[in-house]
Coordinates of C-alpha atoms and ligand atoms in Angstrom, one line a residue:
M213 CA -22.8 23.6 -42.5
E214 CA -20.4 20.8 -42.8
E215 CA -17.6 23.0 -42.9
K216 CA -18.8 25.2 -39.8
N217 CA -19.2 21.9 -37.8
N218 CA -15.7 20.9 -38.8
A219 CA -14.2 24.3 -37.7
L220 CA -16.1 23.6 -34.4
K221 CA -14.8 20.3 -33.8
E222 CA -11.4 21.4 -34.5
L223 CA -11.7 24.4 -32.1
S224 CA -12.8 21.9 -29.6
E225 CA -10.2 19.7 -29.9
K226 CA -7.8 22.4 -29.7
L227 CA -9.1 24.2 -26.7
L228 CA -10.9 21.8 -24.7
L229 CA -9.9 19.0 -22.5
D230 CA -11.5 15.6 -23.3
R231 CA -10.7 13.2 -20.3
A232 CA -12.7 10.1 -21.4
K233 CA -12.1 9.6 -25.2
P234 CA -8.3 9.7 -25.7
A235 CA -8.0 7.8 -22.4
R236 CA -10.3 5.0 -23.7
A237 CA -8.1 4.7 -26.8
A238 CA -5.1 4.6 -24.9
A239 CA -6.1 2.1 -22.4
L240 CA -7.2 -0.3 -25.1
G241 CA -3.8 0.1 -26.8
C242 CA -1.8 -1.0 -23.6
A243 CA -4.4 -3.5 -22.4
A244 CA -2.5 -6.7 -23.5
K245 CA 0.7 -5.5 -21.8
A246 CA -1.1 -4.7 -18.8
M247 CA -2.6 -8.2 -18.5
D248 CA 0.9 -9.6 -18.6
F249 CA 2.1 -7.3 -15.9
A250 CA -0.6 -8.0 -13.8
E251 CA 0.2 -11.6 -13.5
G252 CA 3.5 -10.7 -11.6
Y253 CA 1.6 -8.3 -9.3
K254 CA -0.8 -11.0 -8.3
D255 CA 2.2 -13.1 -7.2
F256 CA 3.7 -10.2 -5.2
I257 CA 0.6 -9.4 -3.4
D258 CA -0.5 -12.8 -2.3
A259 CA 3.0 -13.2 -1.1
S260 CA 3.3 -9.7 0.6
K261 CA 0.1 -9.2 3.0
T262 CA 2.1 -7.5 5.8
E263 CA 4.9 -4.9 5.5
R264 CA 7.3 -7.6 6.8
E265 CA 6.5 -10.0 4.1
A266 CA 6.5 -7.0 1.5
V267 CA 10.0 -6.2 2.6
D268 CA 11.1 -10.0 2.3
W269 CA 9.8 -10.1 -1.0
S270 CA 11.4 -6.8 -2.1
V271 CA 14.8 -7.8 -0.8
Q272 CA 14.8 -11.1 -2.7
A273 CA 13.7 -9.3 -5.7
A274 CA 16.3 -6.8 -5.3
K275 CA 19.0 -9.2 -5.0
A276 CA 17.9 -11.0 -8.0
A277 CA 17.9 -7.7 -9.9
G278 CA 21.7 -7.0 -8.9
F279 CA 21.1 -4.8 -5.7
V280 CA 23.5 -5.2 -3.0
E281 CA 23.1 -4.1 0.7
F282 CA 24.0 -0.4 1.2
D283 CA 27.4 0.5 2.9
P284 CA 27.7 4.1 3.8
N285 CA 31.5 3.8 3.6
T286 CA 31.5 2.6 0.0
K287 CA 32.0 4.9 -3.3
Y288 CA 29.4 3.9 -5.6
N289 CA 29.5 4.5 -9.3
A290 CA 26.5 5.1 -12.0
G291 CA 24.7 2.0 -12.4
D292 CA 25.2 0.5 -9.0
K293 CA 22.3 -0.8 -7.1
V294 CA 21.9 -0.7 -3.4
Y295 CA 19.2 -1.3 -0.7
Y296 CA 18.7 -0.5 3.0
N297 CA 16.7 -2.5 5.0
N298 CA 15.1 -0.8 8.0
R299 CA 14.2 -3.4 10.7
G300 CA 12.5 -6.0 8.1
K301 CA 9.7 -3.3 7.9
A302 CA 10.9 -0.5 5.4
M303 CA 13.2 0.0 3.0
C304 CA 15.2 2.2 0.6
L305 CA 16.5 1.0 -2.7
A306 CA 18.6 3.2 -5.1
V307 CA 20.1 3.1 -8.5
I308 CA 23.0 5.5 -8.7
G309 CA 23.0 8.0 -11.5
K310 CA 25.2 9.4 -13.9
Q311 CA 25.2 12.7 -12.2
G312 CA 25.0 10.9 -8.7
A313 CA 22.9 13.2 -6.3
A314 CA 24.5 16.5 -7.4
Q315 CA 21.5 17.8 -9.1
G316 CA 19.2 16.1 -6.6
V317 CA 17.5 12.5 -6.1
R318 CA 14.5 11.2 -7.8
I319 CA 12.2 9.2 -5.2
A320 CA 9.2 7.1 -5.7
A321 CA 7.6 6.5 -2.2
A322 CA 5.1 4.0 -1.4
H323 CA 3.8 2.4 1.5
I324 CA 3.6 -1.2 2.3
D325 CA 1.4 -1.6 5.4
S326 CA -2.3 -1.9 5.0
P327 CA -5.6 -1.6 7.3
R328 CA -5.9 -5.0 9.2
V329 CA -7.0 -6.3 12.5
D330 CA -3.9 -6.7 15.0
L331 CA -3.8 -8.9 18.1
K332 CA -3.9 -7.3 21.6
P333 CA -0.8 -8.1 23.9
I334 CA -3.0 -10.5 26.1
P335 CA -5.3 -11.7 23.2
L336 CA -6.3 -15.3 24.1
Y337 CA -9.6 -15.9 26.1
E338 CA -12.5 -18.4 26.4
S339 CA -15.9 -17.5 26.7
S340 CA -19.1 -19.7 26.5
E341 CA -17.0 -22.9 25.4
L342 CA -15.3 -21.1 22.5
C343 CA -11.9 -19.7 22.3
L344 CA -11.2 -16.4 20.9
L345 CA -8.5 -13.7 20.3
K346 CA -9.0 -10.0 21.4
T347 CA -7.8 -7.5 18.9
H348 CA -7.1 -3.8 18.2
Y349 CA -7.7 -2.9 14.5
Y350 CA -5.0 -0.9 12.7
G351 CA -5.7 1.9 10.1
G352 CA -9.1 3.1 8.8
I353 CA -11.5 0.1 8.5
K354 CA -15.2 -0.4 8.2
K355 CA -15.4 -2.9 11.0
Y356 CA -18.4 -4.7 10.0
Q357 CA -16.5 -5.7 6.6
W358 CA -14.0 -7.9 8.6
A359 CA -16.8 -10.3 10.2
A360 CA -17.7 -13.5 8.4
I361 CA -14.6 -13.5 6.1
P362 CA -11.7 -16.0 6.3
L363 CA -8.7 -14.5 7.9
S364 CA -5.1 -15.6 8.3
L365 CA -2.6 -14.7 10.9
H366 CA 0.7 -13.3 9.9
G367 CA 3.7 -11.7 12.1
K368 CA 6.4 -12.4 14.4
I369 CA 6.7 -13.8 18.0
V370 CA 9.9 -13.0 20.1
R371 CA 10.1 -15.8 22.8
K372 CA 11.1 -15.1 26.3
D373 CA 14.7 -16.4 25.4
G374 CA 15.0 -14.0 22.4
S375 CA 14.4 -16.6 19.7
E376 CA 12.3 -15.4 16.9
L377 CA 9.3 -17.2 15.3
T378 CA 7.8 -16.0 11.9
V379 CA 4.1 -16.8 11.8
N380 CA 2.0 -17.1 8.6
I381 CA -0.9 -19.5 9.3
G382 CA -3.8 -19.5 7.0
E383 CA -2.2 -19.0 3.5
S384 CA -1.0 -22.5 2.5
A385 CA -3.4 -25.1 1.2
G386 CA -4.6 -27.3 4.3
D387 CA -3.8 -24.5 6.9
P388 CA -6.4 -23.6 9.4
Q389 CA -7.9 -20.2 9.2
F390 CA -9.9 -17.8 11.5
C391 CA -12.8 -15.5 11.5
I392 CA -14.7 -12.9 13.2
T393 CA -18.4 -13.9 13.6
D394 CA -21.4 -11.8 13.3
I395 CA -25.0 -12.1 14.4
L396 CA -27.3 -13.9 12.2
P397 CA -30.0 -11.7 10.5
H398 CA -32.7 -13.5 12.3
L399 CA -31.6 -12.5 15.5
G400 CA -30.2 -9.2 14.4
K401 CA -32.9 -6.8 15.6
D402 CA -30.8 -4.9 17.9
Q403 CA -27.9 -4.5 15.5
S404 CA -30.0 -3.6 12.4
V405 CA -31.3 -0.4 14.0
K406 CA -27.8 0.7 15.0
K407 CA -26.0 3.4 12.6
L408 CA -23.5 1.7 10.5
G409 CA -20.4 2.8 12.4
E410 CA -21.9 1.8 15.6
A411 CA -23.2 -1.6 14.8
F412 CA -19.8 -3.0 15.3
T413 CA -17.3 -2.0 17.8
G414 CA -13.9 -2.6 18.4
E415 CA -14.2 -4.8 21.0
D416 CA -16.6 -7.0 18.9
L417 CA -13.7 -7.8 16.5
N418 CA -13.0 -11.3 18.3
V419 CA -11.4 -13.9 16.3
L420 CA -12.6 -17.4 16.5
V421 CA -9.7 -19.8 17.1
G422 CA -11.0 -22.8 18.7
S423 CA -13.8 -24.9 20.2
L424 CA -12.4 -28.1 21.9
P425 CA -11.6 -28.2 25.5
L426 CA -8.6 -30.1 27.0
D427 CA -9.9 -33.6 27.9
V428 CA -9.3 -33.3 31.6
E429 CA -11.2 -31.8 34.6
G430 CA -10.5 -28.3 35.6
E431 CA -10.6 -24.6 34.5
Q432 CA -9.8 -22.7 31.4
L433 CA -9.8 -26.0 29.4
Y434 CA -10.5 -24.5 26.0
K435 CA -8.0 -21.6 26.5
L436 CA -5.6 -24.4 27.6
N437 CA -6.1 -26.6 24.8
I438 CA -5.0 -23.9 22.4
M439 CA -2.0 -23.0 24.3
K440 CA -1.1 -26.6 24.3
L441 CA -1.3 -26.8 20.5
L442 CA 0.5 -23.7 20.2
N443 CA 3.3 -24.8 22.6
E444 CA 3.7 -28.2 20.8
Q445 CA 3.8 -26.8 17.3
Y446 CA 5.7 -23.3 18.1
G447 CA 7.4 -23.7 21.3
I448 CA 5.5 -20.7 22.7
V449 CA 3.7 -19.8 26.2
E450 CA 1.1 -17.3 26.6
S451 CA 3.3 -14.7 27.8
D452 CA 5.3 -14.7 24.7
L453 CA 2.5 -13.3 22.8
I454 CA 3.2 -10.3 24.8
S455 CA 6.3 -9.6 22.7
A456 CA 4.8 -10.2 19.2
E457 CA 3.4 -8.4 16.3
L458 CA 0.5 -10.8 15.0
E459 CA -1.7 -9.3 12.3
L460 CA -4.9 -10.8 11.0
V461 CA -5.7 -10.2 7.2
P462 CA -7.9 -11.7 4.6
A463 CA -7.0 -15.2 3.9
F464 CA -8.2 -14.9 0.3
K465 CA -5.8 -14.6 -2.7
A466 CA -5.9 -12.0 -5.5
A467 CA -8.2 -12.9 -8.4
D468 CA -8.9 -11.3 -11.8
I469 CA -12.5 -9.5 -11.9
G470 CA -14.9 -9.2 -14.3
F471 CA -15.6 -11.1 -17.4
D472 CA -13.1 -9.4 -19.5
R473 CA -10.4 -9.9 -16.5
S474 CA -9.6 -6.3 -16.8
M475 CA -9.3 -5.7 -13.0
V476 CA -7.5 -7.5 -10.1
G477 CA -9.4 -7.9 -6.8
A478 CA -7.0 -8.4 -3.6
Y479 CA -6.6 -7.3 0.1
G480 CA -4.2 -4.6 0.4
H481 CA -3.8 -3.0 -2.9
D482 CA -3.5 0.2 -0.7
D483 CA -0.5 0.8 -1.2
R484 CA 1.3 -2.4 -2.5
V485 CA -0.3 -1.6 -6.0
C486 CA 2.1 1.4 -6.1
A487 CA 4.9 -0.5 -4.3
Y488 CA 5.1 -3.2 -6.9
P489 CA 5.4 -1.0 -10.1
A490 CA 7.6 1.6 -8.4
L491 CA 9.9 -1.4 -7.6
Q492 CA 9.7 -3.0 -11.3
A493 CA 10.5 0.6 -12.5
L494 CA 13.7 0.7 -10.6
F495 CA 14.5 -2.8 -11.4
D496 CA 14.3 -1.8 -15.2
C497 CA 16.2 1.4 -14.8
E498 CA 19.8 0.7 -16.0
A499 CA 22.0 4.1 -15.3
P500 CA 19.5 6.9 -14.8
E501 CA 21.0 10.6 -15.0
K502 CA 20.0 11.5 -11.5
T503 CA 20.2 8.7 -8.6
S504 CA 16.8 7.3 -8.4
L505 CA 15.2 5.6 -5.2
V506 CA 12.2 3.7 -4.3
V507 CA 11.4 4.1 -0.6
L508 CA 9.0 1.5 1.0
A509 CA 7.3 2.9 4.1
D510 CA 5.6 1.3 7.1
K511 CA 2.8 2.7 9.5
E512 CA 1.4 5.1 6.7
E513 CA -2.0 3.9 7.5
I514 CA -1.7 5.1 11.3
G515 CA 0.0 8.5 10.6
S516 CA 3.5 7.5 9.1
V517 CA 4.6 7.2 12.9
G518 CA 7.4 5.0 14.6
N519 CA 10.8 4.4 13.3
T520 CA 9.7 2.5 10.1
G521 CA 7.2 5.2 9.2
L522 CA 8.2 8.1 7.2
C523 CA 8.2 10.4 10.0
S524 CA 11.3 8.5 11.0
E525 CA 14.5 10.1 9.5
Y526 CA 15.5 6.8 7.9
M527 CA 14.8 7.9 4.4
N528 CA 16.7 11.3 5.1
Y529 CA 19.7 9.3 6.8
F530 CA 19.8 7.1 3.6
V531 CA 19.8 10.1 1.1
S532 CA 22.2 12.0 3.3
D533 CA 24.7 8.9 3.2
L534 CA 24.6 9.1 -0.5
A535 CA 25.2 12.9 -0.6
R536 CA 27.9 12.6 1.8
A537 CA 29.7 9.7 0.0
E538 CA 30.0 12.3 -3.1
G539 CA 31.2 15.1 -0.7
L540 CA 27.7 16.9 -1.1
E541 CA 25.8 18.6 1.9
P542 CA 22.5 16.6 2.3
Q543 CA 20.4 19.7 2.4
H544 CA 21.7 20.9 -0.8
V545 CA 20.8 17.3 -2.4
W546 CA 17.3 17.6 -0.7
S547 CA 16.5 21.1 -1.9
K548 CA 17.1 20.0 -5.6
S549 CA 15.3 16.6 -5.2
S550 CA 11.8 15.5 -6.1
C551 CA 9.6 12.8 -4.9
L552 CA 6.3 11.1 -6.3
S553 CA 4.5 10.1 -3.3
A554 CA 3.1 6.9 -4.8
D555 CA -0.1 6.1 -3.1
V556 CA -3.6 5.0 -4.3
T557 CA -6.7 7.3 -4.6
A558 CA -10.3 6.6 -4.9
A559 CA -11.6 5.6 -8.2
L560 CA -15.2 7.1 -9.0
D561 CA -17.8 4.5 -8.1
P562 CA -20.9 4.6 -9.8
T563 CA -23.0 3.2 -7.0
Y564 CA -21.9 5.8 -4.5
I565 CA -21.6 8.6 -7.1
S566 CA -22.9 11.1 -4.8
A567 CA -19.6 11.0 -2.8
F568 CA -17.7 12.1 -5.8
E569 CA -17.5 15.3 -8.1
P570 CA -17.4 13.6 -11.6
G571 CA -15.4 16.4 -13.4
N572 CA -12.6 16.0 -10.9
S573 CA -12.7 12.4 -10.1
T574 CA -10.2 9.6 -10.9
Y575 CA -11.7 6.7 -13.4
L576 CA -10.7 2.9 -13.6
N577 CA -8.8 2.4 -16.8
R578 CA -8.1 6.3 -17.3
G579 CA -4.3 5.7 -16.1
V580 CA -2.4 6.3 -13.1
G581 CA -4.1 9.2 -11.0
I582 CA -2.3 12.4 -10.0
A583 CA -3.6 14.3 -6.8
K584 CA -2.3 17.9 -6.8
Y585 CA -3.2 17.8 -3.0
T586 CA -5.1 15.6 -0.7
G587 CA -6.1 16.3 2.9
S588 CA -9.5 17.3 4.3
R589 CA -11.6 20.3 5.5
G590 CA -9.7 22.9 3.0
K591 CA -6.7 20.7 2.2
G592 CA -5.8 20.4 5.8
G593 CA -2.7 18.0 6.1
S594 CA -2.1 17.9 2.5
N595 CA 1.1 18.7 0.4
D596 CA -0.3 20.7 -2.4
A597 CA 2.2 20.3 -5.2
S598 CA 3.3 23.4 -7.1
A599 CA 2.0 24.3 -10.7
E600 CA 5.8 24.1 -11.7
F601 CA 6.5 20.6 -10.4
L602 CA 2.9 19.4 -11.7
G603 CA 3.8 21.2 -15.1
W604 CA 7.1 19.1 -15.1
V605 CA 5.4 15.9 -14.3
R606 CA 2.7 16.0 -16.8
R607 CA 5.2 16.9 -19.6
I608 CA 7.5 14.0 -18.8
L609 CA 4.6 11.5 -18.6
D610 CA 3.1 12.9 -21.9
E611 CA 6.5 12.9 -23.5
A612 CA 6.6 8.9 -22.7
G613 CA 3.2 8.4 -23.7
V614 CA 2.1 7.4 -20.3
L615 CA -1.7 7.2 -19.6
W616 CA -2.4 9.5 -16.7
Q617 CA -5.5 11.4 -15.1
I618 CA -5.9 14.1 -12.4
G619 CA -8.4 13.9 -9.9
E620 CA -9.3 14.5 -6.2
L621 CA -10.3 11.9 -3.5
G622 CA -14.0 12.9 -3.5
K623 CA -16.4 15.8 -3.0
V624 CA -15.2 18.8 -1.1
D625 CA -16.0 18.3 2.6
Q626 CA -17.0 14.9 2.1
G627 CA -14.0 13.5 4.0
G628 CA -10.5 13.2 3.1
G629 CA -7.3 11.4 3.5
G630 CA -3.3 12.2 3.7
T631 CA -0.2 10.4 2.3
V632 CA 3.4 10.5 3.0
A633 CA 3.7 13.4 0.6
Y634 CA 4.2 16.0 3.4
D635 CA 6.9 14.0 5.4
V636 CA 9.0 14.1 2.1
A637 CA 8.0 17.8 1.3
R638 CA 9.3 18.5 5.0
L639 CA 13.0 18.0 3.4
N640 CA 12.3 20.8 0.9
A641 CA 11.9 18.4 -2.1
D642 CA 9.2 18.8 -4.6
V643 CA 6.6 16.3 -4.3
I644 CA 3.3 15.2 -5.7
D645 CA 0.8 12.3 -5.2
I646 CA 0.4 9.9 -7.9
G647 CA -1.1 6.5 -7.6
V648 CA -3.4 3.8 -8.8
P649 CA -7.2 4.4 -8.5
V650 CA -8.9 1.9 -6.1
L651 CA -12.5 0.6 -5.6
S652 CA -13.6 -0.3 -2.3
M653 CA -10.4 1.2 -0.8
H654 CA -9.6 0.1 2.7
S655 CA -12.0 -2.9 2.4
P656 CA -10.8 -6.6 2.8
F657 CA -11.1 -7.0 -1.0
E658 CA -10.0 -3.8 -2.9
V659 CA -10.3 -3.6 -6.7
I660 CA -7.9 -2.0 -9.3
S661 CA -7.5 -2.1 -13.0
K662 CA -4.7 -3.7 -14.8
V663 CA -4.2 -0.7 -17.2
D664 CA -4.0 1.6 -14.1
L665 CA -1.3 -0.5 -12.6
F666 CA 0.7 -0.9 -15.8
S667 CA 0.4 3.0 -16.2
A668 CA 1.7 3.5 -12.9
Y669 CA 4.8 1.3 -13.8
Q670 CA 5.4 3.4 -17.0
A671 CA 4.9 6.7 -15.0
F672 CA 7.7 5.6 -12.3
K673 CA 10.0 4.5 -15.2
A674 CA 9.4 7.8 -17.1
Y675 CA 10.2 9.9 -13.9
F676 CA 13.4 7.9 -13.2
E677 CA 14.5 8.2 -16.9
A678 CA 13.5 11.8 -17.5
K679 CA 16.5 14.1 -18.1
Ligands
MN811 MN1 -2.3 4.7 1.0
MN812 MN1 -4.7 3.7 3.1

């Protein structure tokens, strides 16, 4: 009997895929290193709440790691480290490989914009003796989640004379913060019978910024008081807010989550939780065989549009410059290249389990999550990686001992989402989605596991270093 059981066990181990048990052992094996790695990540994410701040941080970190600004007229050698800063909102970084770009380049592409609440061009108004800002939300948010939480204001204002002002209010100790108000439950009768998606509209996302009038007789004294303060402090007038990009984001800092401190809660994990390990992996990559890149993209949350989004040719131009410097045709380089589209995926949430198909979901602590395809309504808008490329990726991850898992975003026909994968695949490169599973994705306070974050770092490193 025992012999028979042993034979069955052996057969199961040989033939069946056990997703949970080996992952558990591997996660516990790297938990201590993962805890250390997450400390640097928390500093990064607190300092990088907008795409501009993420680029500023990355430029500093890249310089410290020996990267210099890319010059298309320079001939680079193996091990040289260069970066291109696209308008302070997107970036390409590269470590030149021993084979250069001749056999293609390796790219990890992550986006550094996150859902948030932007100001309208003429935002400031007063109503019922309060001063507020009108907003236009950015990306896919559940609007009710943004009320009654502390917000900080980030971005840039270009004054009439062309001078620029960088804005960051609400992050430093002692700074004022802002908020969107909600109706009290005692008076919430009308709101409470509405559908969740309709209870809070875009025009309800008004930000409270003042409540004292200017101490004179006259009109618009609440608004005037705030403009007077802004003028004294920042030298701006109301019309300067027209040429501005001002973004409201949650004012709270990243925090360990759980008694075991195994997770990190923060705003904007999507997708800086992939950008950070990709950068660290590139920084730790000495002279790879193939030229290796990290691409940081803006505007993914609104469709990768604009000249800093991956619909723009900036990544193509950068790789084309690298190719031409070696006397290569860019299209020949692209056709041999590959890309890890480094973006987050949804972790299975036991509270909302009906939205997931447990057998094909990603789980916290089972490592970096691969998604062969994304999209919605029958893989619409997805890249759908080839079996060959996925086969190669899983081989190099296994050989490097990286903890990884595969999954879909959720149940078929439950919804869906896209990434930058198809923007890169358009250039005839092999592309696959890979990233950190997230709980409460697109909320003001998303949660990830430290083990998964560390696994992402190991995965990007293995990819850059693979032969
Ligand atoms: Mn994303
Ligand atoms: Mn997103």
